[in-house]
PDB file of C-alpha atoms in Angstrom:
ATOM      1  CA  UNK A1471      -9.764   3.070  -3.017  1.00 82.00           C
ATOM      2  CA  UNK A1472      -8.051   2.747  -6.385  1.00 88.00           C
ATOM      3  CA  UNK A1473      -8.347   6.720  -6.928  1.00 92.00           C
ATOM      4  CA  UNK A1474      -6.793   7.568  -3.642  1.00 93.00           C
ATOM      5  CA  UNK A1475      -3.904   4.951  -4.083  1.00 94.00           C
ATOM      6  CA  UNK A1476      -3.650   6.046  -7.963  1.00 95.00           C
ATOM      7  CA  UNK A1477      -3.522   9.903  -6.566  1.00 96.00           C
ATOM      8  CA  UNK A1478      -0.987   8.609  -4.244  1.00 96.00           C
ATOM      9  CA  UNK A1479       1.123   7.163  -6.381  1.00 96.00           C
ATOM     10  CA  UNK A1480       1.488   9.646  -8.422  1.00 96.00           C
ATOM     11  CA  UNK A1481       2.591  12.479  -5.836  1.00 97.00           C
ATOM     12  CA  UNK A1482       5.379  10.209  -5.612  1.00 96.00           C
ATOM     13  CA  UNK A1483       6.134   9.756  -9.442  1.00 96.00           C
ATOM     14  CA  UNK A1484       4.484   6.000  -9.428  1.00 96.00           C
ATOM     15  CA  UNK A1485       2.107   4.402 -10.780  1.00 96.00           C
ATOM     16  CA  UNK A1486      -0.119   1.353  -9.539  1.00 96.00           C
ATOM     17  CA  UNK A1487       0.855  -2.029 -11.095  1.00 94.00           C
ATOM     18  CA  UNK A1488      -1.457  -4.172  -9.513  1.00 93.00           C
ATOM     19  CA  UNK A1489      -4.379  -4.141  -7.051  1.00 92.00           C
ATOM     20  CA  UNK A1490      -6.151  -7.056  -5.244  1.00 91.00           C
ATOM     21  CA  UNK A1491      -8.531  -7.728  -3.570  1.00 89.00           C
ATOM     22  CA  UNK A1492      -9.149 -10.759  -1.334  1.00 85.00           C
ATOM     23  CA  UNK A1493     -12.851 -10.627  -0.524  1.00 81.00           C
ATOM     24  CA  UNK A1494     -13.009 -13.347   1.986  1.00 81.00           C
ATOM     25  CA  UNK A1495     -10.253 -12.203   4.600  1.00 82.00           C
ATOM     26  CA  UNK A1496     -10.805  -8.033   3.237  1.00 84.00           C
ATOM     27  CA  UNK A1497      -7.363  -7.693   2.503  1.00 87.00           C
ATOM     28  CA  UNK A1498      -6.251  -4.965  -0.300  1.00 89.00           C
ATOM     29  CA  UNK A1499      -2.902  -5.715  -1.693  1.00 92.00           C
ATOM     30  CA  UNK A1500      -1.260  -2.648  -3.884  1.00 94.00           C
ATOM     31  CA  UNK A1501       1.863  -3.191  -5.897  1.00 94.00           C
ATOM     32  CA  UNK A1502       3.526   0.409  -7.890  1.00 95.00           C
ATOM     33  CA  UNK A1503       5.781   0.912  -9.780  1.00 95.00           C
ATOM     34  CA  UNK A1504       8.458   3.982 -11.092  1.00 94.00           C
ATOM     35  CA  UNK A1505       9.100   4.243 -14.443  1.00 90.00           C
ATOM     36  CA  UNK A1506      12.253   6.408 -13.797  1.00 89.00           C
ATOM     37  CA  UNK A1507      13.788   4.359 -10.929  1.00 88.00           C
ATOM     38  CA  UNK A1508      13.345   2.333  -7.960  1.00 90.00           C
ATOM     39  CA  UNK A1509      10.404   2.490  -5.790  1.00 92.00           C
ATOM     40  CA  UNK A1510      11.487   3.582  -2.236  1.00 91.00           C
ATOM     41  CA  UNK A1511       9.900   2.805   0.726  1.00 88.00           C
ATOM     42  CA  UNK A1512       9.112   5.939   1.264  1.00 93.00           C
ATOM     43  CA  UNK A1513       6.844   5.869  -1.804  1.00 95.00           C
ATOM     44  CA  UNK A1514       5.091   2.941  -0.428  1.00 92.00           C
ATOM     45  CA  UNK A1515       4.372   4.039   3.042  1.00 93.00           C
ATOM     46  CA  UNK A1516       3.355   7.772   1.335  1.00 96.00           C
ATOM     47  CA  UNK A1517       0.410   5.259  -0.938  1.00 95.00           C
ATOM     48  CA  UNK A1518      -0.109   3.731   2.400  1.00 93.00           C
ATOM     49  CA  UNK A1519      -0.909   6.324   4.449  1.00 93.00           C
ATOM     50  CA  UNK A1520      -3.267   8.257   2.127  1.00 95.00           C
ATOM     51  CA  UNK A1521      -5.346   5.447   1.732  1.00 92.00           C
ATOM     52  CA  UNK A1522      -5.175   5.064   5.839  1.00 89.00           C
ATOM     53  CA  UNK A1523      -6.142   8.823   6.064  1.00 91.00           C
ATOM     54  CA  UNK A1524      -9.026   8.204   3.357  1.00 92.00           C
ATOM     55  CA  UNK A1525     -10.743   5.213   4.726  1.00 86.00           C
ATOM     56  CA  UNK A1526     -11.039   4.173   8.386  1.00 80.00           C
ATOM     57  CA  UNK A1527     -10.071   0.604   8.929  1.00 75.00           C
ATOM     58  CA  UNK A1528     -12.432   0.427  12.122  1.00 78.00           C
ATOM     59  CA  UNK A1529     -15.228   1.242   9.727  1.00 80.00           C
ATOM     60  CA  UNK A1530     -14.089  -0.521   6.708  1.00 77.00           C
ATOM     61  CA  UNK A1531     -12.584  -3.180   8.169  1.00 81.00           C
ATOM     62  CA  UNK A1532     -10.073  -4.238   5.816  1.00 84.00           C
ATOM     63  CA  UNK A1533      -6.469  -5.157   5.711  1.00 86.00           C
ATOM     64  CA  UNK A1534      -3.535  -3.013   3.423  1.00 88.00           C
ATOM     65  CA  UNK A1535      -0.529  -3.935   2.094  1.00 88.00           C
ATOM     66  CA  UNK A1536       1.678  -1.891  -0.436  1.00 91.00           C
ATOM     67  CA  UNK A1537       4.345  -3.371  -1.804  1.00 87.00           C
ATOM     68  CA  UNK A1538       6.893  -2.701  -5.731  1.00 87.00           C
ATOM     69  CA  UNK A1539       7.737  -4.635  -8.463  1.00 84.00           C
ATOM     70  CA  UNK A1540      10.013  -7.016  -6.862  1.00 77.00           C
ATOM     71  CA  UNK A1541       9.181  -6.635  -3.158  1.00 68.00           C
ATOM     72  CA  UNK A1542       6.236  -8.420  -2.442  1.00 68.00           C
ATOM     73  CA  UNK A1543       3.585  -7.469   0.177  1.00 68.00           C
ATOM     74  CA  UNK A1544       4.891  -9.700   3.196  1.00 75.00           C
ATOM     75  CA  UNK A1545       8.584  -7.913   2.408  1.00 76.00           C
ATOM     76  CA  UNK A1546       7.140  -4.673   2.637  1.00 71.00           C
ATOM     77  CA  UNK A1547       4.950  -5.178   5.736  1.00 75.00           C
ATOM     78  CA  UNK A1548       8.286  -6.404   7.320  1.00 79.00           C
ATOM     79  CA  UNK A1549      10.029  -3.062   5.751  1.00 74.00           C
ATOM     80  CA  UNK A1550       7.587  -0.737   7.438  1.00 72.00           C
ATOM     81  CA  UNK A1551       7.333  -2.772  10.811  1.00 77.00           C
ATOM     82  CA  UNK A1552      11.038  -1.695  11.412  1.00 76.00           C
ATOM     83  CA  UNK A1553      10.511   1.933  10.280  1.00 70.00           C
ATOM     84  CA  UNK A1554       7.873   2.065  13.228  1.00 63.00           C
ATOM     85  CA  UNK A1555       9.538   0.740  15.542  1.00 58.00           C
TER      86      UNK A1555
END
């Protein structure tokens, strides 16, 4: 998973900051960062979606969240949430 996100990321002129793991619920939490600006959501949801289209969370069964330096992973849930609706 870290190559796809790092791949990701980088389309999007990021880089990954941080990646957890919480084994006992499977939840992946990814944090990136831009060294020449803000993050936008847009770069989040383009990490997000790669690693969607990579692994299949029926199959994997795991949880994602992608979130910046500053916005942390509930914020950004709450940020795409709206986008989709």
């Amino acid at each position: 998973m870290e190559s796809v996100a790092s791949a990701a990321a980088s389309e999007r002129g990021c880089s990954i900051v941080e990646l957890a793991f919480n084994d006992d619920d499977n939840i992946f939490e990814i944090t990136i960062d831009k060294a020449d600006g803000d993050v936008q959501l847009a770069d989040c949801e383009h990490v997000h979606r790669a690693i969607l289209a990579a692994f299949d969370r029926n199959i994997e069964d795991y949880s994602l969240t992608v979130g910046s330096v500053g916005i942390d992973a509930e914020e950004a849930d709450e940020m795409l949430k709206t986008i989709n609706e």
